[in-house]
Coordinates of N, CA, C and O in Angstrom, one line a residue:
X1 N 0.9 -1.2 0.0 CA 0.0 0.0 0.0 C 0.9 1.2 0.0 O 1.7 1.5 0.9
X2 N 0.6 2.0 -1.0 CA 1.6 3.2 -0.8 C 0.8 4.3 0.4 O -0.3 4.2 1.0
X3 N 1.5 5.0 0.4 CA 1.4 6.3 1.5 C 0.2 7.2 1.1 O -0.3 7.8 2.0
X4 N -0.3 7.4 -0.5 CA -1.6 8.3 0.1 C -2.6 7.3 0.2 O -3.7 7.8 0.6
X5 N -2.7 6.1 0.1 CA -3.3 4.9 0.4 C -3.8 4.9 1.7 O -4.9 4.9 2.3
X6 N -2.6 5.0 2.0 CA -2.5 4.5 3.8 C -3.0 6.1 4.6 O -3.6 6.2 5.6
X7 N -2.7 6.7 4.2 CA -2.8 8.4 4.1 C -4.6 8.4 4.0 O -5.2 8.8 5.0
X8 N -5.1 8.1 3.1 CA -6.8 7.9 2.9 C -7.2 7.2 4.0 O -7.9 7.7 5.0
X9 N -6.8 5.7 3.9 CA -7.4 4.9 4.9 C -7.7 5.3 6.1 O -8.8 5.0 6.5
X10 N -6.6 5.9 6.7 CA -6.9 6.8 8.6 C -7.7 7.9 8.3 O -8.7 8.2 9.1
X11 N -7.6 8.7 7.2 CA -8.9 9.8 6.7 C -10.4 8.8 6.9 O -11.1 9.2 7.9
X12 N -10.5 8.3 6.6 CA -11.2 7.6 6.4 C -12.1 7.0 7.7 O -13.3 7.2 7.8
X13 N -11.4 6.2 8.6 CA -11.1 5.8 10.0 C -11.8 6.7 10.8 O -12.7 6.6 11.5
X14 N -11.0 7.9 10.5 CA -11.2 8.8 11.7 C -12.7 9.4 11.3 O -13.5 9.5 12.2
X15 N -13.1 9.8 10.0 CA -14.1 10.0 9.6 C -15.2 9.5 9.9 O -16.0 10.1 10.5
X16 N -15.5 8.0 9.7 CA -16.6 7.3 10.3 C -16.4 7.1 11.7 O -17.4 6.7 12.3
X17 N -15.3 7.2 12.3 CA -15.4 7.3 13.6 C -16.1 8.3 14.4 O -16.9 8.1 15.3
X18 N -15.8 9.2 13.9 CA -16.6 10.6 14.0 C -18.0 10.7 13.5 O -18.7 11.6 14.0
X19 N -18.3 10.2 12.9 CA -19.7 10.2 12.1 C -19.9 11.3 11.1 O -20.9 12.0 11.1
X20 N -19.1 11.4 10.5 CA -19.5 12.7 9.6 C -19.3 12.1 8.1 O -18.7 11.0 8.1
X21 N -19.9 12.6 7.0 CA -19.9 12.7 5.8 C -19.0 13.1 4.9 O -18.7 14.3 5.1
X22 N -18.5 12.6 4.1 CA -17.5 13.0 3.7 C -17.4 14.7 3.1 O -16.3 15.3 3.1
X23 N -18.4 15.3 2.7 CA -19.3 16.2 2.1 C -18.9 17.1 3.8 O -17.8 17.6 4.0
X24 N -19.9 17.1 4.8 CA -20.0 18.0 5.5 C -18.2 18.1 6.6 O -17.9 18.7 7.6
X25 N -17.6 17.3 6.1 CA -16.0 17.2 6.6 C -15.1 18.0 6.1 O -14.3 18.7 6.7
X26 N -15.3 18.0 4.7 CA -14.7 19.0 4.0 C -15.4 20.4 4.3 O -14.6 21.0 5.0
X27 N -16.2 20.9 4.1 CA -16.9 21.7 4.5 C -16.5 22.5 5.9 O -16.4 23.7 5.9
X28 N -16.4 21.8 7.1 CA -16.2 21.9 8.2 C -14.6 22.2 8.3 O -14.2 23.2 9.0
X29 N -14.0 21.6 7.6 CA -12.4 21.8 7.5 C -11.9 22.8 6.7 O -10.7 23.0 6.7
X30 N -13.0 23.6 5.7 CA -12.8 24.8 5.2 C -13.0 24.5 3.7 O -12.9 25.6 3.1
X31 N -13.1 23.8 3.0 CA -12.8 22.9 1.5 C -14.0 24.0 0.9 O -14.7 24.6 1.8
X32 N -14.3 24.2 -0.2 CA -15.1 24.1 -1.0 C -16.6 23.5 -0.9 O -16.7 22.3 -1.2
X33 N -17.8 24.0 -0.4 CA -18.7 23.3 -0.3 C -19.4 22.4 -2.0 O -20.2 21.6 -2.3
X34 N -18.5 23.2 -2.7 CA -19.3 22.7 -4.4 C -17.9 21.7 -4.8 O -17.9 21.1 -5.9
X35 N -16.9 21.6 -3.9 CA -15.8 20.4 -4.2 C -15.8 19.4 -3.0 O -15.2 18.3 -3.0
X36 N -16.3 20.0 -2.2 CA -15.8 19.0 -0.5 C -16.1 17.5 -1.1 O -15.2 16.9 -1.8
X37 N -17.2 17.0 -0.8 CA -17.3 15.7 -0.8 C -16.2 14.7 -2.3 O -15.8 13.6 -1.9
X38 N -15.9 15.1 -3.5 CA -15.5 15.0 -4.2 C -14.1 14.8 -3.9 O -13.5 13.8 -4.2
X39 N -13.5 16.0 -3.1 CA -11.9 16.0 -2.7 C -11.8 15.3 -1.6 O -10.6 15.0 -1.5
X40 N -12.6 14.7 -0.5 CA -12.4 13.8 0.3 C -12.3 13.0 0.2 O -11.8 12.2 0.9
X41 N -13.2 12.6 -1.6 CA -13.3 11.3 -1.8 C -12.1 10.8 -2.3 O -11.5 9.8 -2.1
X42 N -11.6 11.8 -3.2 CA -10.2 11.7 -3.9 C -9.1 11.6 -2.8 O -8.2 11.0 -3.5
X43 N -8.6 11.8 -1.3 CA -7.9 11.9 -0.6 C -8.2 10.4 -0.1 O -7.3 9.6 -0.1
X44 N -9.6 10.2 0.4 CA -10.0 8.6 1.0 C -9.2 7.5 -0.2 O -8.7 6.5 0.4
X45 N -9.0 7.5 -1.1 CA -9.3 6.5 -2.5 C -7.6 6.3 -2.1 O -7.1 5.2 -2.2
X46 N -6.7 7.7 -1.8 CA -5.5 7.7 -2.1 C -4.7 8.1 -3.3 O -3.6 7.9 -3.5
X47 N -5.7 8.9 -4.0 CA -5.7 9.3 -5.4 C -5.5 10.8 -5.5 O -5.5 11.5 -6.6
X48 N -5.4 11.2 -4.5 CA -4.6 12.9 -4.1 C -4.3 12.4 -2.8 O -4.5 11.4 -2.1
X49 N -3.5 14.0 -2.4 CA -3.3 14.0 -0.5 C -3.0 15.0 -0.2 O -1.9 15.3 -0.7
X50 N -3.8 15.9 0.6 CA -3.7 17.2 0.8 C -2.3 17.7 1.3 O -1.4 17.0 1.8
X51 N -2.5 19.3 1.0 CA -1.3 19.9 1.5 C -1.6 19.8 3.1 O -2.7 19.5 3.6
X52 N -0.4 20.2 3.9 CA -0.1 20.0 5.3 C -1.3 21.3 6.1 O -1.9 21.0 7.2
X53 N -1.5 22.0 5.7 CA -2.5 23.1 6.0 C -3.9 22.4 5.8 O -4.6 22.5 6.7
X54 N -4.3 21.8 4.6 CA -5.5 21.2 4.8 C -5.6 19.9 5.4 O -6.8 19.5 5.6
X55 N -4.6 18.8 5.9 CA -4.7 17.8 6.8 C -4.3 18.5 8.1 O -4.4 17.7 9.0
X56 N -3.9 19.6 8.5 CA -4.2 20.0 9.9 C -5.7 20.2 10.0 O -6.4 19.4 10.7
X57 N -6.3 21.2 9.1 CA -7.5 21.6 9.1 C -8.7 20.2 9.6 O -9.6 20.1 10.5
X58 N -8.1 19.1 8.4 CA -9.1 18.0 8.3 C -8.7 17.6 10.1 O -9.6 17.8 10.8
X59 N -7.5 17.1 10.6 CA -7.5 16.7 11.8 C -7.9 17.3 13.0 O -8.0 16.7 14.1
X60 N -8.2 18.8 12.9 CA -8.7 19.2 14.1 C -10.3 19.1 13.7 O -11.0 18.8 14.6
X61 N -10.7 19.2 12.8 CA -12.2 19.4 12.4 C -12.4 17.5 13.0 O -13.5 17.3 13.4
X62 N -11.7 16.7 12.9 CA -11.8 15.1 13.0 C -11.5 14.7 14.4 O -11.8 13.6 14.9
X63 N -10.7 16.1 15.3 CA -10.2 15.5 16.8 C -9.3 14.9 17.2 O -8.9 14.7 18.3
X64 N -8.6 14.4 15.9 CA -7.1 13.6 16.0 C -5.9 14.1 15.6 O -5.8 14.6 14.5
X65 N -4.9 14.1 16.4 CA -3.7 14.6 16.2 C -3.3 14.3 14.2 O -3.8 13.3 13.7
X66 N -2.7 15.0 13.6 CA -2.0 15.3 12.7 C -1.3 13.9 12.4 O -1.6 13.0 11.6
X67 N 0.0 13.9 13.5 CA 0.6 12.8 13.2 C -0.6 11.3 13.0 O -0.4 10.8 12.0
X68 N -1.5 10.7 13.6 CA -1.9 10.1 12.9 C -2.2 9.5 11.7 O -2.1 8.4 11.4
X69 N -2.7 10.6 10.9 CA -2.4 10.1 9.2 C -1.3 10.1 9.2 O -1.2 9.1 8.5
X70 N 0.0 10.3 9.5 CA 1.0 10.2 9.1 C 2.4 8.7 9.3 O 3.4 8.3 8.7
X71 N 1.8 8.4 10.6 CA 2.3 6.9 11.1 C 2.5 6.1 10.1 O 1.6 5.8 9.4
X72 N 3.8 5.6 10.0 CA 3.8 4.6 9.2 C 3.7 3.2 9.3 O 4.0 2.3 8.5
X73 N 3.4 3.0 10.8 CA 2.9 1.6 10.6 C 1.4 1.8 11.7 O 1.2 2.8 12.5
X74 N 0.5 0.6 11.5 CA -0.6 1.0 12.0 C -1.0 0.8 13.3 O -1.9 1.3 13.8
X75 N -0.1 -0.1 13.9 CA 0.0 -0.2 15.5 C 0.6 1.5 16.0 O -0.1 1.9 17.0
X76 N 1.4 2.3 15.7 CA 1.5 3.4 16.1 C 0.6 4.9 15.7 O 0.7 6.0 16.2
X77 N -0.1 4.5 14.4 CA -1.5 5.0 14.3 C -2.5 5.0 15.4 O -3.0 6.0 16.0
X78 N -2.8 3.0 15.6 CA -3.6 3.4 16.6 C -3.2 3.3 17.9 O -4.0 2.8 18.7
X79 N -1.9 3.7 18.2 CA -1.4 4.5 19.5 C -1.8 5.7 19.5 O -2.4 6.2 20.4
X80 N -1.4 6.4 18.5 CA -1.5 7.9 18.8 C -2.9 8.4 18.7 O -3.3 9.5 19.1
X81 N -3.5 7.7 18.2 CA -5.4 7.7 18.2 C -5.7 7.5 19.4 O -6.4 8.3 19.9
X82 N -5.3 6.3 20.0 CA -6.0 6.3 21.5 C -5.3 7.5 22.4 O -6.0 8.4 22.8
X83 N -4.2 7.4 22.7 CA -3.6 8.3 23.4 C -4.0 9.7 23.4 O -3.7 10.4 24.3
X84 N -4.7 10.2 21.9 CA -5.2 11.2 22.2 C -6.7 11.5 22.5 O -7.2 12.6 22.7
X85 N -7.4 10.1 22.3 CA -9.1 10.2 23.2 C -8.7 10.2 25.1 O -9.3 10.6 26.0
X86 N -7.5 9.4 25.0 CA -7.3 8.9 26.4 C -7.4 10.3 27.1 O -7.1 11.3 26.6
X87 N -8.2 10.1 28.7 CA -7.8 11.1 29.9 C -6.7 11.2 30.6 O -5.9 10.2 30.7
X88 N -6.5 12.5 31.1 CA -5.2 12.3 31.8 C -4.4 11.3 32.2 O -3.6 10.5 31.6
X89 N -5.1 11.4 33.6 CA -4.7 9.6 34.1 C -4.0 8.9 33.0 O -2.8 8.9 32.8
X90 N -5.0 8.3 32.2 CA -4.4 7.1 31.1 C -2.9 7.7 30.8 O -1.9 7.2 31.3
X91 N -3.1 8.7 30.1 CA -1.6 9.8 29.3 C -0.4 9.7 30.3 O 0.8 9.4 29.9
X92 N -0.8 10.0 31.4 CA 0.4 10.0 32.6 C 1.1 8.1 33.0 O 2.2 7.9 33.1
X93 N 0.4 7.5 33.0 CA 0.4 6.4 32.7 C 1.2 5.5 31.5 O 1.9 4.5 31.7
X94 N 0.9 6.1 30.4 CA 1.6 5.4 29.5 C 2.8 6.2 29.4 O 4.0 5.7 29.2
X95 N 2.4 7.7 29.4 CA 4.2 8.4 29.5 C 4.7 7.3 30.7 O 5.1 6.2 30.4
X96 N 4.8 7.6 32.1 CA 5.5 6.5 33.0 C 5.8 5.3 32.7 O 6.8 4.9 33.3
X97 N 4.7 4.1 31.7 CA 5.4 3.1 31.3 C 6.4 3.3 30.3 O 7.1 2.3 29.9
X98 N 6.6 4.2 29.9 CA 7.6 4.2 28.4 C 8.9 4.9 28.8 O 9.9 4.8 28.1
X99 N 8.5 5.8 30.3 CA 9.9 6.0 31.0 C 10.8 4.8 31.2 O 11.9 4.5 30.8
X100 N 9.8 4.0 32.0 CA 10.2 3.2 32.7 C 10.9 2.0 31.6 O 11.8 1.3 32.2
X101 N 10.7 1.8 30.6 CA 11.1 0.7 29.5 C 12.8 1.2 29.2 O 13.5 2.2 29.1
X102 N 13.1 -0.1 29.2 CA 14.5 -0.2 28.9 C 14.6 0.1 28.0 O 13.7 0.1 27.2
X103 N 16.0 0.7 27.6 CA 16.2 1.1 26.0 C 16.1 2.5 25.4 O 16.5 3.1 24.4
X104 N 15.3 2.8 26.7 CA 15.2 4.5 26.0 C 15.5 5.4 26.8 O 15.1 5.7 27.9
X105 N 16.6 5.9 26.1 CA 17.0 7.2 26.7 C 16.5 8.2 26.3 O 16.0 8.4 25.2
X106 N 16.7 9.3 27.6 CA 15.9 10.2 27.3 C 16.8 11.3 26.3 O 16.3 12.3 25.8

């Protein structure tokens, strides 16, 4: 799978996660109301990939950090997805297990 592939697919993810339309996403994110749905669809497919200004746009209008579309593998995708629904608590938690792991220096 190449990268706007994989790039669509978490578009995508985060989209039905969220429950929105691909139409009112764009929209929301600033796009074109007479192109939104069209260019999201073209971004989902993997067949364009927005510039960095409009995947910030799409990710805060979606609630998820940026770097998730951008993870390249999908176990740290869906790290950075959960970690950023997670509450405090949780966050403080997984920061301290990852101190605590061998191997990493700070």
């Amino acid at each position: 799978m190449d990268a706007n592939q994989l790039w669509g697919r978490r578009l995508k993810q985060a989209r039905l996660a969220a429950g929105l339309s691909q139409k009112s996403l764009g929209i929301t994110a600033g796009i074109d109301p007479f192109v939104a749905s069209t260019r999201i669809n073209r971004y989902e497919l993997g067949v364009h990939k927005p510039d960095l200004l409009t995947a910030s746009n799409l990710a805060k209008t979606l609630g998820v950090p940026l770097a998730f579309f951008y993870a390249e593998e999908d176990d740290m995708a869906d790290l950075i997805y959960r970690y950023s629904k997670a509450d405090t608590e949780a966050k403080a938690q997984v920061v301290q297990l990852l101190a605590a792991s061998p191997g990493l220096a700070e």
